[in-house]
Tab-separated table of C-alpha atoms and ligand atoms in Angstrom:
chain	number	residue	atom	x	y	z
A	65	MET	CA	17.227	-13.960	-20.607
A	66	LYS	CA	12.733	-14.686	-21.161
A	67	HIS	CA	10.900	-15.665	-18.716
A	68	LYS	CA	8.422	-18.293	-19.576
A	69	VAL	CA	4.840	-16.560	-18.327
A	70	ALA	CA	1.649	-18.961	-18.286
A	71	THR	CA	-1.201	-16.050	-16.641
A	72	THR	CA	-5.191	-16.689	-17.413
A	73	VAL	CA	-6.574	-13.248	-17.957
A	74	ASN	CA	-10.508	-13.281	-19.140
A	75	GLY	CA	-10.655	-16.858	-18.559
A	76	ARG	CA	-7.971	-17.725	-21.110
A	77	ARG	CA	-4.637	-19.354	-20.533
A	78	HIS	CA	-1.384	-17.521	-22.697
A	79	GLU	CA	1.537	-18.840	-22.560
A	80	HIS	CA	4.513	-16.309	-23.362
A	81	GLU	CA	8.429	-15.529	-22.611
A	82	VAL	CA	9.047	-12.371	-21.115
A	83	GLU	CA	11.540	-10.066	-20.425
A	84	ALA	CA	11.494	-9.409	-17.376
A	85	ARG	CA	11.559	-5.848	-17.550
A	86	LEU	CA	7.934	-6.088	-18.972
A	87	LEU	CA	5.739	-3.852	-16.919
A	88	LEU	CA	2.574	-5.987	-16.458
A	89	VAL	CA	0.156	-3.105	-18.574
A	90	HIS	CA	2.096	-3.363	-21.312
A	91	TYR	CA	1.806	-6.637	-21.471
A	92	LEU	CA	-1.816	-6.972	-21.208
A	93	ARG	CA	-1.917	-4.282	-24.154
A	94	ASP	CA	1.162	-5.025	-26.219
A	95	VAL	CA	1.732	-9.270	-26.024
A	96	VAL	CA	-1.868	-10.085	-25.036
A	97	GLY	CA	-3.557	-7.504	-27.036
A	98	LEU	CA	-5.824	-5.678	-24.529
A	99	THR	CA	-5.596	-2.189	-25.010
A	100	GLY	CA	-8.810	-1.767	-23.280
A	101	THR	CA	-6.705	-0.733	-19.860
A	102	HIS	CA	-5.008	1.700	-20.174
A	103	VAL	CA	-1.789	4.548	-19.161
A	104	GLY	CA	-2.076	6.999	-17.040
A	105	CYS	CA	0.547	8.604	-15.150
A	106	ASP	CA	4.512	7.214	-14.251
A	107	THR	CA	4.295	7.651	-11.341
A	108	SER	CA	2.051	4.786	-9.843
A	109	GLN	CA	-0.755	7.300	-9.273
A	110	CYS	CA	-3.810	7.338	-11.184
A	111	GLY	CA	-5.252	3.113	-11.187
A	112	ALA	CA	-6.106	4.127	-15.157
A	113	CYS	CA	-3.905	0.735	-14.418
A	114	THR	CA	-6.825	-1.240	-12.614
A	115	ILE	CA	-6.894	-4.777	-13.436
A	116	LEU	CA	-8.001	-7.982	-10.159
A	117	VAL	CA	-5.093	-9.828	-9.489
A	118	ASP	CA	-6.454	-13.424	-8.241
A	119	GLY	CA	-9.638	-11.117	-7.459
A	120	ASN	CA	-7.607	-8.502	-6.133
A	121	ALA	CA	-6.963	-4.972	-7.851
A	122	VAL	CA	-3.461	-4.083	-8.751
A	123	LYS	CA	-1.911	-0.648	-10.563
A	124	SER	CA	-0.257	-2.963	-13.000
A	125	CYS	CA	1.823	-0.238	-14.004
A	126	THR	CA	3.065	-1.273	-11.065
A	127	MET	CA	4.159	-4.945	-10.426
A	128	PHE	CA	6.719	-7.260	-14.041
A	129	ALA	CA	4.597	-9.542	-16.215
A	130	VAL	CA	6.264	-12.453	-14.885
A	131	GLN	CA	4.775	-11.371	-11.597
A	132	ALA	CA	1.381	-12.948	-12.775
A	133	GLU	CA	2.904	-15.462	-13.403
A	134	GLY	CA	0.306	-18.718	-12.093
A	135	LYS	CA	-2.874	-16.701	-11.995
A	136	SER	CA	-5.298	-15.320	-12.508
A	137	LEU	CA	-5.784	-11.735	-14.311
A	138	THR	CA	-9.498	-10.131	-14.803
A	139	THR	CA	-9.664	-6.281	-17.194
A	140	ILE	CA	-12.348	-3.886	-18.827
A	141	GLU	CA	-12.869	-5.931	-21.367
A	142	GLY	CA	-14.172	-9.145	-18.888
A	143	MET	CA	-16.460	-7.758	-17.211
A	144	ALA	CA	-19.437	-8.195	-19.804
A	145	LYS	CA	-21.213	-11.897	-20.078
A	146	ASP	CA	-22.213	-13.584	-23.478
A	147	GLY	CA	-23.483	-9.631	-24.719
A	148	GLU	CA	-24.398	-7.376	-21.282
A	149	LEU	CA	-22.512	-5.317	-20.038
A	150	HIS	CA	-22.186	-6.284	-17.201
A	151	PRO	CA	-23.894	-4.422	-13.377
A	152	LEU	CA	-20.693	-1.490	-12.873
A	153	GLN	CA	-20.636	-0.615	-17.291
A	154	GLN	CA	-24.506	-0.059	-17.536
A	155	ALA	CA	-24.509	2.147	-14.123
A	156	PHE	CA	-21.343	3.883	-15.385
A	157	TRP	CA	-23.354	4.353	-18.504
A	158	ASP	CA	-26.790	6.209	-17.076
A	159	GLU	CA	-25.082	8.369	-14.842
A	160	HIS	CA	-22.730	9.410	-16.971
A	161	GLY	CA	-19.515	8.083	-14.754
A	162	LEU	CA	-17.591	9.886	-17.622
A	163	GLN	CA	-16.503	11.880	-20.075
A	164	CYS	CA	-13.525	11.477	-21.697
A	165	GLY	CA	-13.675	7.964	-20.190
A	166	TYR	CA	-9.852	7.800	-20.647
A	167	CYS	CA	-9.882	6.262	-17.055
A	168	THR	CA	-13.125	4.585	-16.600
A	169	PRO	CA	-11.688	1.467	-17.563
A	170	GLY	CA	-9.256	1.653	-14.381
A	171	PHE	CA	-12.419	2.663	-12.437
A	172	ILE	CA	-14.973	-0.592	-12.924
A	173	MET	CA	-12.405	-2.558	-11.653
A	174	ALA	CA	-11.539	-0.299	-9.094
A	175	ALA	CA	-15.022	-0.208	-7.536
A	176	SER	CA	-15.671	-4.240	-8.545
A	177	TYR	CA	-12.783	-4.804	-5.475
A	178	LEU	CA	-14.770	-2.754	-3.808
A	179	LEU	CA	-17.826	-3.884	-4.421
A	180	SER	CA	-16.418	-7.908	-4.065
A	181	GLN	CA	-15.123	-6.696	-0.218
A	182	ASN	CA	-17.628	-4.731	1.010
A	183	PRO	CA	-21.303	-5.448	-1.276
A	184	ASN	CA	-23.390	-2.029	0.199
A	185	PRO	CA	-20.802	1.245	0.974
A	186	THR	CA	-22.070	4.071	1.954
A	187	GLU	CA	-21.140	7.848	-0.184
A	188	ASP	CA	-18.016	7.699	2.274
A	189	GLU	CA	-16.901	4.311	1.642
A	190	ILE	CA	-17.152	5.203	-1.934
A	191	ARG	CA	-14.936	7.662	-2.386
A	192	LYS	CA	-11.777	6.243	-0.095
A	193	GLY	CA	-12.595	2.795	-2.116
A	194	LEU	CA	-11.756	4.668	-4.423
A	195	GLU	CA	-8.891	6.916	-3.953
A	196	GLY	CA	-6.307	5.534	-5.490
A	197	ASN	CA	-8.357	6.803	-8.654
A	198	LEU	CA	-7.418	10.506	-10.577
A	199	CYS	CA	-10.426	11.429	-13.030
A	200	ARG	CA	-9.789	14.683	-14.483
A	201	CYS	CA	-13.135	15.316	-16.841
A	202	THR	CA	-16.615	13.693	-14.927
A	203	GLY	CA	-15.696	15.350	-11.211
A	204	TYR	CA	-16.198	12.263	-9.100
A	205	VAL	CA	-20.024	13.279	-8.380
A	206	ASN	CA	-20.791	11.170	-10.971
A	207	ILE	CA	-19.323	8.005	-10.681
A	208	ILE	CA	-20.194	7.532	-7.477
A	209	LYS	CA	-23.718	8.177	-8.498
A	210	SER	CA	-22.212	4.821	-10.822
A	211	VAL	CA	-21.167	2.624	-8.437
A	212	GLN	CA	-24.148	3.282	-6.239
A	213	SER	CA	-26.321	2.115	-8.796
A	214	ALA	CA	-24.882	-0.588	-9.573
A	215	ALA	CA	-24.033	-1.717	-5.675
A	216	LYS	CA	-28.135	-1.723	-5.889
A	217	ALA	CA	-28.649	-3.391	-8.831
A	218	MET	CA	-25.783	-5.617	-8.345
A	219	ASN	CA	-28.200	-6.885	-4.382
A	220	GLY	CA	-30.911	-6.740	-5.787
A	221	SER	CA	-30.720	-9.137	-9.438
A	222	LYS	CA	-28.470	-11.059	-5.911
A	223	ALA	CA	-31.554	-10.659	-3.491
A	224	LYS	CA	-34.335	-12.054	-6.543
A	225	ALA	CA	-31.670	-14.536	-7.177
A	226	GLY	CA	-31.761	-15.689	-3.545
A	227	GLU	CA	-36.316	-15.447	-3.689
A	228	HIS	CA	-35.903	-17.567	-7.053
A	229	SER	CA	-33.870	-20.512	-4.991
A	230	ALA	CA	-36.186	-19.526	-2.220
A	231	ALA	CA	-39.041	-20.105	-3.953
A	232	ALA	CA	-37.263	-23.577	-5.777
A	233	ARG	CA	-36.372	-24.571	-2.204
A	234	ARG	CA	-40.214	-24.533	-0.868
A	235	SER	CA	-41.688	-26.205	-4.478
B	249	MET	CA	8.386	4.959	-18.936
B	250	ILE	CA	10.263	1.647	-18.974
B	251	PRO	CA	12.534	-0.393	-16.725
B	252	ALA	CA	16.015	-0.426	-18.068
B	253	ALA	CA	16.819	-3.812	-17.762
B	254	PHE	CA	17.457	-6.422	-14.747
B	255	GLU	CA	18.365	-10.045	-13.651
B	256	TYR	CA	15.726	-11.695	-12.184
B	257	ALA	CA	15.094	-14.443	-9.973
B	258	LYS	CA	11.974	-15.391	-7.666
B	259	ALA	CA	13.016	-17.996	-4.457
B	260	SER	CA	11.504	-19.941	-2.310
B	261	SER	CA	12.742	-19.239	0.964
B	262	VAL	CA	15.001	-16.795	2.492
B	263	GLU	CA	18.798	-18.469	2.619
B	264	GLU	CA	18.096	-19.091	-1.308
B	265	ALA	CA	16.989	-15.337	-1.319
B	266	VAL	CA	20.425	-13.986	0.367
B	267	LYS	CA	21.989	-16.836	-1.957
B	268	LEU	CA	20.840	-15.282	-5.649
B	269	LEU	CA	21.224	-12.298	-3.938
B	270	GLY	CA	25.192	-12.994	-2.734
B	271	LYS	CA	25.371	-14.072	-6.250
B	272	TYR	CA	24.560	-11.076	-7.570
B	273	GLY	CA	26.590	-8.710	-5.307
B	274	GLU	CA	25.423	-5.089	-5.215
B	275	ASP	CA	24.001	-5.067	-8.403
B	276	ALA	CA	21.007	-7.309	-6.469
B	277	LYS	CA	18.037	-6.016	-5.107
B	278	VAL	CA	14.617	-7.232	-3.417
B	279	LEU	CA	10.981	-6.542	-4.438
B	280	ALA	CA	9.202	-7.227	-1.513
B	281	GLY	CA	4.932	-4.769	-2.951
B	282	GLY	CA	7.408	-2.781	-5.806
B	283	HIS	CA	4.927	-0.925	-4.867
B	284	SER	CA	8.467	1.849	-3.962
B	285	LEU	CA	11.129	-0.154	-6.315
B	286	ILE	CA	8.966	-0.213	-9.231
B	287	PRO	CA	7.833	3.701	-9.935
B	288	LEU	CA	11.620	4.643	-8.912
B	289	MET	CA	12.711	2.092	-11.810
B	290	ARG	CA	10.147	3.404	-14.388
B	291	LEU	CA	11.443	6.504	-13.972
B	292	ARG	CA	15.408	5.583	-13.472
B	293	LEU	CA	15.632	6.264	-10.529
B	294	ALA	CA	16.964	3.522	-10.459
B	295	GLN	CA	18.256	0.368	-11.565
B	296	PRO	CA	18.778	-3.029	-10.798
B	297	LYS	CA	20.921	-5.304	-11.639
B	298	ALA	CA	18.917	-8.185	-10.743
B	299	LEU	CA	16.677	-8.197	-8.576
B	300	VAL	CA	15.093	-11.310	-6.080
B	301	ASP	CA	12.031	-11.630	-5.240
B	302	ILE	CA	10.561	-12.363	-2.593
B	303	ASN	CA	7.038	-12.318	-3.652
B	304	GLY	CA	6.916	-16.788	-3.333
B	305	ILE	CA	8.483	-17.438	-0.054
B	306	LYS	CA	5.840	-18.833	2.437
B	307	GLU	CA	7.491	-17.880	5.915
B	308	LEU	CA	7.819	-14.296	5.339
B	309	ASP	CA	3.696	-13.729	5.409
B	310	HIS	CA	3.421	-14.254	8.790
B	311	ILE	CA	2.056	-12.150	11.821
B	312	LYS	CA	2.138	-14.515	15.335
B	313	GLU	CA	1.549	-13.568	18.689
B	314	ASP	CA	4.168	-14.186	20.901
B	315	GLY	CA	3.684	-13.136	25.308
B	316	SER	CA	4.147	-9.750	25.452
B	317	LYS	CA	5.094	-9.261	21.372
B	318	LEU	CA	3.398	-8.760	18.167
B	319	ARG	CA	6.076	-10.848	15.431
B	320	ILE	CA	5.174	-9.494	11.497
B	321	GLY	CA	6.685	-11.280	8.877
B	322	ALA	CA	8.224	-8.869	6.055
B	323	LEU	CA	5.893	-9.941	3.248
B	324	THR	CA	2.695	-9.027	4.811
B	325	ARG	CA	0.440	-6.681	2.932
B	326	HIS	CA	-0.657	-3.807	4.123
B	327	VAL	CA	-4.844	-5.205	3.014
B	328	THR	CA	-3.514	-7.787	6.195
B	329	LEU	CA	-2.987	-5.739	8.661
B	330	GLN	CA	-5.427	-3.654	7.890
B	331	ASN	CA	-7.434	-6.282	8.754
B	332	SER	CA	-5.540	-8.704	11.107
B	333	ASN	CA	-7.744	-9.387	13.699
B	334	VAL	CA	-4.911	-10.674	15.969
B	335	VAL	CA	-3.640	-6.875	15.227
B	336	LYS	CA	-6.779	-4.943	15.309
B	337	ASP	CA	-6.955	-6.615	18.858
B	338	LYS	CA	-3.779	-6.420	20.421
B	339	LEU	CA	-2.103	-3.050	18.448
B	340	PRO	CA	-5.013	-0.955	17.035
B	341	LEU	CA	-2.850	1.531	16.153
B	342	LEU	CA	-0.854	-0.795	13.680
B	343	ALA	CA	-3.957	-2.039	11.958
B	344	GLU	CA	-5.393	2.165	11.590
B	345	VAL	CA	-1.570	2.970	9.797
B	346	ALA	CA	-2.061	0.490	8.287
B	347	GLY	CA	-4.844	0.940	6.672
B	348	GLU	CA	-3.735	4.494	5.728
B	349	VAL	CA	-1.413	3.533	3.605
B	350	GLY	CA	-2.253	4.796	0.212
B	351	ASP	CA	-5.093	3.159	-1.494
B	352	ASN	CA	-6.710	-0.047	-1.987
B	353	GLN	CA	-4.030	-0.926	-5.007
B	354	VAL	CA	-1.091	-0.781	-3.359
B	355	ARG	CA	-2.189	-1.693	-0.495
B	356	ASN	CA	-2.634	-5.302	-1.970
B	357	MET	CA	1.419	-5.494	-2.866
B	358	GLY	CA	2.459	-3.160	-0.639
B	359	THR	CA	4.353	-5.077	2.209
B	360	ILE	CA	5.841	-3.953	5.872
B	361	GLY	CA	8.999	-4.808	5.459
B	362	GLY	CA	9.346	-3.140	2.241
B	363	VAL	CA	8.539	-0.082	4.015
B	364	VAL	CA	10.890	0.007	6.951
B	365	ALA	CA	14.230	-1.461	4.579
B	366	HIS	CA	13.091	1.227	1.655
B	367	ALA	CA	12.876	4.557	4.866
B	368	ASP	CA	11.551	6.763	3.458
B	369	ALA	CA	10.748	9.525	5.556
B	370	ALA	CA	7.036	9.373	4.530
B	371	GLY	CA	6.707	6.305	5.773
B	372	ASP	CA	4.417	5.552	8.405
B	373	TYR	CA	5.294	2.441	10.085
B	374	PRO	CA	8.616	3.428	10.699
B	375	THR	CA	7.150	6.298	12.884
B	376	ILE	CA	4.777	3.213	14.853
B	377	ALA	CA	8.014	0.982	14.790
B	378	LEU	CA	10.825	3.210	16.789
B	379	MET	CA	7.983	4.869	19.603
B	380	LEU	CA	7.330	2.098	20.322
B	381	ASP	CA	11.116	0.198	20.197
B	382	ALA	CA	10.486	-2.358	17.739
B	383	GLU	CA	12.746	-3.988	16.233
B	384	ILE	CA	13.935	-4.939	12.454
B	385	VAL	CA	14.873	-8.440	12.782
B	386	THR	CA	17.090	-9.881	10.005
B	387	ASN	CA	18.565	-12.912	8.360
B	388	ARG	CA	21.576	-12.291	10.281
B	389	ARG	CA	20.474	-10.171	13.500
B	390	THR	CA	17.856	-7.619	14.963
B	391	ILE	CA	18.115	-4.582	15.356
B	392	ALA	CA	16.606	-1.734	16.994
B	393	ALA	CA	14.688	0.294	15.477
B	394	LYS	CA	16.479	3.936	16.922
B	395	ASP	CA	19.685	1.677	16.333
B	396	PHE	CA	17.591	0.737	11.867
B	397	PHE	CA	16.945	4.570	10.921
B	398	THR	CA	19.805	6.612	10.533
B	399	ASP	CA	18.786	9.138	7.783
B	400	ILE	CA	16.596	9.152	4.890
B	401	PHE	CA	16.368	6.146	2.235
B	402	THR	CA	19.303	4.784	4.716
B	403	THR	CA	19.600	1.370	6.193
B	404	PRO	CA	22.195	-0.484	8.451
B	405	LEU	CA	20.423	-3.181	6.115
B	406	GLU	CA	24.056	-4.934	3.935
B	407	ALA	CA	23.783	-6.272	0.470
B	408	ASP	CA	22.938	-9.683	0.902
B	409	GLU	CA	20.309	-9.042	4.091
B	410	ILE	CA	16.631	-9.163	4.202
B	411	VAL	CA	14.509	-7.347	6.665
B	412	THR	CA	12.521	-10.895	7.475
B	413	GLU	CA	10.795	-9.699	10.697
B	414	VAL	CA	8.936	-7.004	12.515
B	415	VAL	CA	8.689	-7.220	16.085
B	416	PHE	CA	5.980	-4.806	17.690
B	417	PRO	CA	5.247	-4.921	21.209
B	418	VAL	CA	1.566	-5.983	22.124
B	419	ALA	CA	0.404	-1.965	22.777
B	420	ASN	CA	-3.963	-1.697	23.257
B	421	GLY	CA	-3.716	1.571	24.984
B	422	PRO	CA	-5.572	4.670	24.111
B	423	HIS	CA	-3.543	5.666	20.146
B	424	LYS	CA	-4.247	7.437	16.903
B	425	TYR	CA	-1.761	8.308	14.296
B	426	ILE	CA	-3.322	11.700	12.606
B	427	LYS	CA	-2.011	11.622	8.749
B	428	PHE	CA	-2.123	15.307	7.737
B	429	ARG	CA	-2.521	15.165	2.803
B	430	ARG	CA	-3.857	16.500	0.705
B	431	ARG	CA	-5.630	13.855	-1.186
B	432	LEU	CA	-6.750	10.895	0.959
B	433	PHE	CA	-4.027	8.436	-0.522
B	434	ASP	CA	-1.189	10.540	-0.678
B	435	TRP	CA	1.837	9.882	1.876
B	436	ALA	CA	1.397	12.470	4.494
B	437	ILE	CA	3.469	15.889	4.852
B	438	VAL	CA	3.240	15.322	8.138
B	439	GLY	CA	2.453	12.723	10.676
B	440	ALA	CA	1.862	12.596	14.607
B	441	ALA	CA	1.152	9.158	16.512
B	442	ALA	CA	0.560	9.310	20.314
B	443	GLN	CA	-0.117	5.691	22.015
B	444	LYS	CA	-0.267	5.373	25.797
B	445	MET	CA	1.798	2.192	26.393
B	446	ASN	CA	2.747	1.397	29.731
B	447	GLY	CA	1.578	3.900	32.062
B	448	GLY	CA	2.924	6.387	29.653
B	449	TRP	CA	2.766	8.332	26.251
B	450	ARG	CA	4.805	7.368	23.357
B	451	ILE	CA	4.735	10.347	20.449
B	452	GLY	CA	5.481	9.760	16.990
B	453	LEU	CA	6.144	12.529	13.839
B	454	THR	CA	6.467	11.508	9.617
B	455	ASN	CA	7.970	13.527	7.974
B	456	VAL	CA	9.352	15.716	9.955
B	457	GLY	CA	13.489	14.761	9.088
B	458	SER	CA	15.002	12.629	7.395
B	459	THR	CA	13.857	10.217	9.394
B	460	PRO	CA	11.396	9.705	11.857
B	461	VAL	CA	11.239	10.974	14.920
B	462	ARG	CA	9.956	10.389	19.311
B	463	ALA	CA	8.827	13.509	21.262
B	464	LYS	CA	10.354	12.968	23.613
B	465	ALA	CA	9.998	16.192	24.847
B	466	VAL	CA	5.937	15.561	24.594
B	467	GLU	CA	6.148	12.495	26.454
B	468	GLU	CA	7.940	13.854	29.468
B	469	ALA	CA	5.502	16.684	29.594
B	470	LEU	CA	2.992	14.878	29.677
B	471	GLN	CA	4.437	12.549	32.077
B	472	LYS	CA	4.503	15.663	33.808
B	473	GLY	CA	1.025	16.419	33.980
B	474	ALA	CA	1.259	18.902	31.759
B	475	LYS	CA	-2.141	19.300	29.391
B	476	PRO	CA	-2.553	17.321	26.512
B	477	GLU	CA	-1.769	21.811	24.158
B	478	GLU	CA	0.960	22.515	26.601
B	479	ALA	CA	3.016	19.593	26.276
B	480	ALA	CA	2.015	19.654	21.838
B	481	GLN	CA	3.804	22.838	21.928
B	482	GLN	CA	7.374	20.818	22.539
B	483	ALA	CA	7.082	17.994	19.531
B	484	SER	CA	8.502	21.254	17.488
B	485	GLU	CA	12.194	21.499	19.337
B	486	GLY	CA	14.362	20.064	17.902
B	487	LEU	CA	13.547	19.210	14.525
B	488	ASN	CA	14.843	20.767	11.121
B	489	PRO	CA	12.233	19.561	8.551
B	490	SER	CA	12.910	20.576	5.395
B	491	GLY	CA	10.613	22.260	3.034
B	492	ASP	CA	9.659	20.617	-0.104
B	493	LEU	CA	6.514	21.466	-2.456
B	494	ARG	CA	3.973	20.977	-0.192
B	495	ALA	CA	5.451	22.997	3.195
B	496	SER	CA	7.340	24.396	4.208
B	497	PRO	CA	9.693	23.503	7.255
B	498	GLU	CA	7.281	25.938	9.024
B	499	TYR	CA	5.121	24.625	8.306
B	500	LYS	CA	5.561	21.400	8.923
B	501	LYS	CA	6.706	22.433	12.864
B	502	HIS	CA	3.650	24.331	13.167
B	503	LEU	CA	1.669	20.922	11.579
B	504	ALA	CA	4.790	18.851	14.268
B	505	ARG	CA	1.810	20.727	17.137
B	506	VAL	CA	-1.116	20.858	16.275
B	507	LEU	CA	-1.622	17.390	14.959
B	508	THR	CA	0.639	16.191	18.211
B	509	LYS	CA	-1.850	18.822	20.388
B	510	ARG	CA	-5.399	16.101	18.375
B	511	ALA	CA	-3.611	12.360	18.585
B	512	ILE	CA	-3.427	12.899	21.747
B	513	GLU	CA	-6.301	14.363	22.306
B	514	GLN	CA	-8.153	12.358	19.978
B	515	ALA	CA	-6.523	8.626	21.747
B	516	GLY	CA	-9.250	6.476	22.151
C	697	LIG	C1	0.921	5.863	-4.467
C	697	LIG	C2	1.292	5.602	-3.450
C	697	LIG	C3	1.330	5.809	-2.402
C	697	LIG	C4	1.984	5.660	-1.224
C	697	LIG	N1	0.914	6.345	-0.055
C	697	LIG	C5	2.430	5.088	0.719
C	697	LIG	C6	1.509	6.322	2.021
C	697	LIG	O1	0.785	7.398	2.272
C	697	LIG	N2	3.080	5.719	2.973
C	697	LIG	C7	3.844	4.779	3.209
C	697	LIG	O2	3.799	4.324	3.853
C	697	LIG	N3	4.279	3.799	1.827
C	697	LIG	C8	2.920	4.839	1.122
C	697	LIG	N4	3.738	3.779	0.380
C	697	LIG	C9	4.207	3.401	-0.412
C	697	LIG	C10	4.186	1.989	-0.467
C	697	LIG	O3	3.200	1.085	0.680
C	697	LIG	C11	5.538	0.718	-0.687
C	697	LIG	O4	4.112	-0.082	-0.704
C	697	LIG	C12	6.313	-0.082	0.333
C	697	LIG	O5	6.864	2.349	0.280
C	697	LIG	C13	7.678	-0.355	-0.237
C	697	LIG	O6	6.942	-1.416	0.638
C	697	LIG	P1	6.803	-3.188	-0.590
C	697	LIG	O7	6.505	-4.215	0.203
C	697	LIG	O8	6.428	-2.175	-2.187
C	697	LIG	O9	8.457	-3.118	-1.958
C	697	LIG	P2	9.345	-3.130	-2.965
C	697	LIG	O10	8.840	-1.354	-2.972
C	697	LIG	O11	9.598	-4.246	-3.323
C	697	LIG	O12	10.283	-2.595	-2.507
C	697	LIG	C14	10.969	-1.205	-1.731
C	697	LIG	C15	12.518	-1.047	-1.109
C	697	LIG	O13	13.177	-1.788	0.034
C	697	LIG	C16	13.405	-3.788	-0.034
C	697	LIG	N5	13.199	-3.795	0.364
C	697	LIG	C17	11.897	-5.290	0.805
C	697	LIG	N6	11.636	-5.607	0.999
C	697	LIG	C18	12.910	-6.047	1.652
C	697	LIG	C19	13.029	-6.728	2.843
C	697	LIG	N7	13.141	-8.179	2.888
C	697	LIG	N8	14.513	-7.238	3.004
C	697	LIG	C20	14.946	-6.597	2.257
C	697	LIG	N9	15.092	-5.106	1.744
C	697	LIG	C21	13.814	-4.973	0.995
C	697	LIG	C22	14.405	-3.231	-1.585
C	697	LIG	O14	15.180	-3.488	-2.229
C	697	LIG	C23	13.521	-1.542	-2.493
C	697	LIG	O15	15.344	-1.131	-2.499
C	697	LIG	C24	2.740	4.293	-1.674
C	697	LIG	C25	2.712	3.942	-2.646
C	697	LIG	C26	2.852	4.280	-3.825
C	697	LIG	C27	2.607	3.904	-5.207
C	698	LIG	S1	-0.489	4.200	-15.213
C	698	LIG	FE1	-1.115	2.668	-13.187
C	698	LIG	S2	-1.139	4.547	-11.523
C	698	LIG	FE2	-0.976	5.530	-13.398
C	699	LIG	S1	-13.728	10.402	-18.188
C	699	LIG	FE1	-12.497	10.991	-18.738
C	699	LIG	S2	-10.585	11.278	-17.068
C	699	LIG	FE2	-12.734	10.201	-15.991
């Protein structure tokens, strides 16, 4: 028996009929056609499949598509805006936070959740916040640097936006 | 891998979920956070004919203070327990344990009811439930934790019985949970918990047998005035852990003694 699922993926509405056993990650890759979300393991451990479900980081290999009914999903494809990389994507590029790149979408989505909860994490907090993601080739040093650099960039642009609006209020 | 096919129904109340479970019979399973069940289904170690999704049952997601008790709804996620001010205030040990279950992604989905019903010997909450004499409430009855965890992956729950709440006593004295593992997000190789309560100590151990263990001999030794390192020698008394890839039985017993000592000493 098929079930109707309506989701919003990166701001776009989708409606499909799916089997109950379809995993959310396969729905994104094979039904919606967004292959940026990867599958790295069979044991819910690697985090390569991490996406945001209503803003919360979730391993999309450990949820069925039918459970996403009515939910808003963000994948790596939803991060860049108007042709500009998201600060996390830019930082992984600048700081060499990847080698093969297989784990990267998951790391970026997990890091984006971490920064939404804690915009200024310490190194320990970054390590703990990314404990659910495994990288087999870069090592974690540059990944942590990337998240630190993105946090700085994001806080900087927020501070700037704050200055602008303060200036606007003054004038 | 892809799970075997199953029927799926989403319940919006406990009554509806029980009715659906009754309709599908023995081969149906409750779907809560899915973080034990879906991995098993992917490996086809579990092939339920039907899943009854309880994620839409709002009444199961609550944290209520009730005099000297704390009533936690079965669908309360690990992340909610970890951040709850009520839990931090009334039973801080539970908030700390919740923060050590899996990783952020696991904590955003997994539920306390799921851990308890699944009864994995390495589950963290069962240890706390057992040592504090918590109660597991279902749609039918209330079961004391000491009668609930009967064997590995085994509880007295019937096929159409749903855990609705786990009820803990309030305890906000000195406490500590130490979870020994190779990687941050791993399950405990061995875990030890200490909680000061009503003038005495409660000591619990994770993953040193087929069920959680309450280390009564350690509690009694402390009561008689033994120092933590002396009392902790009793932690491996009567234990018969099985070895696995990560630890031999002897090593687990060693860890039980060392971690118990540290948990008591570091309890704050
Ligand atoms: C990478 C990883 C690391 C993990 N690390 C830890 C860890 O360190 N410590 C730990 O304790 N856990 C750990 N877990 C397991 C996690 O906490 C699970 O969330 C939990 O074991 C099961 O809860 P759930 O809500 O996901 O239940 P589900 O997976 O949905 O269900 C598990 C079982 O319980 C039954 N069930 C669920 N809810 C109810 C209910 N209310 N009434 C009756 N039956 C019910 C289901 O039918 C099923 O049989 C880890 C999981 C992963 C993937
Ligand atoms: S593919 Fe989801 S955790 Fe590895
Ligand atoms: S960059 Fe290759 S696995 Fe992380």
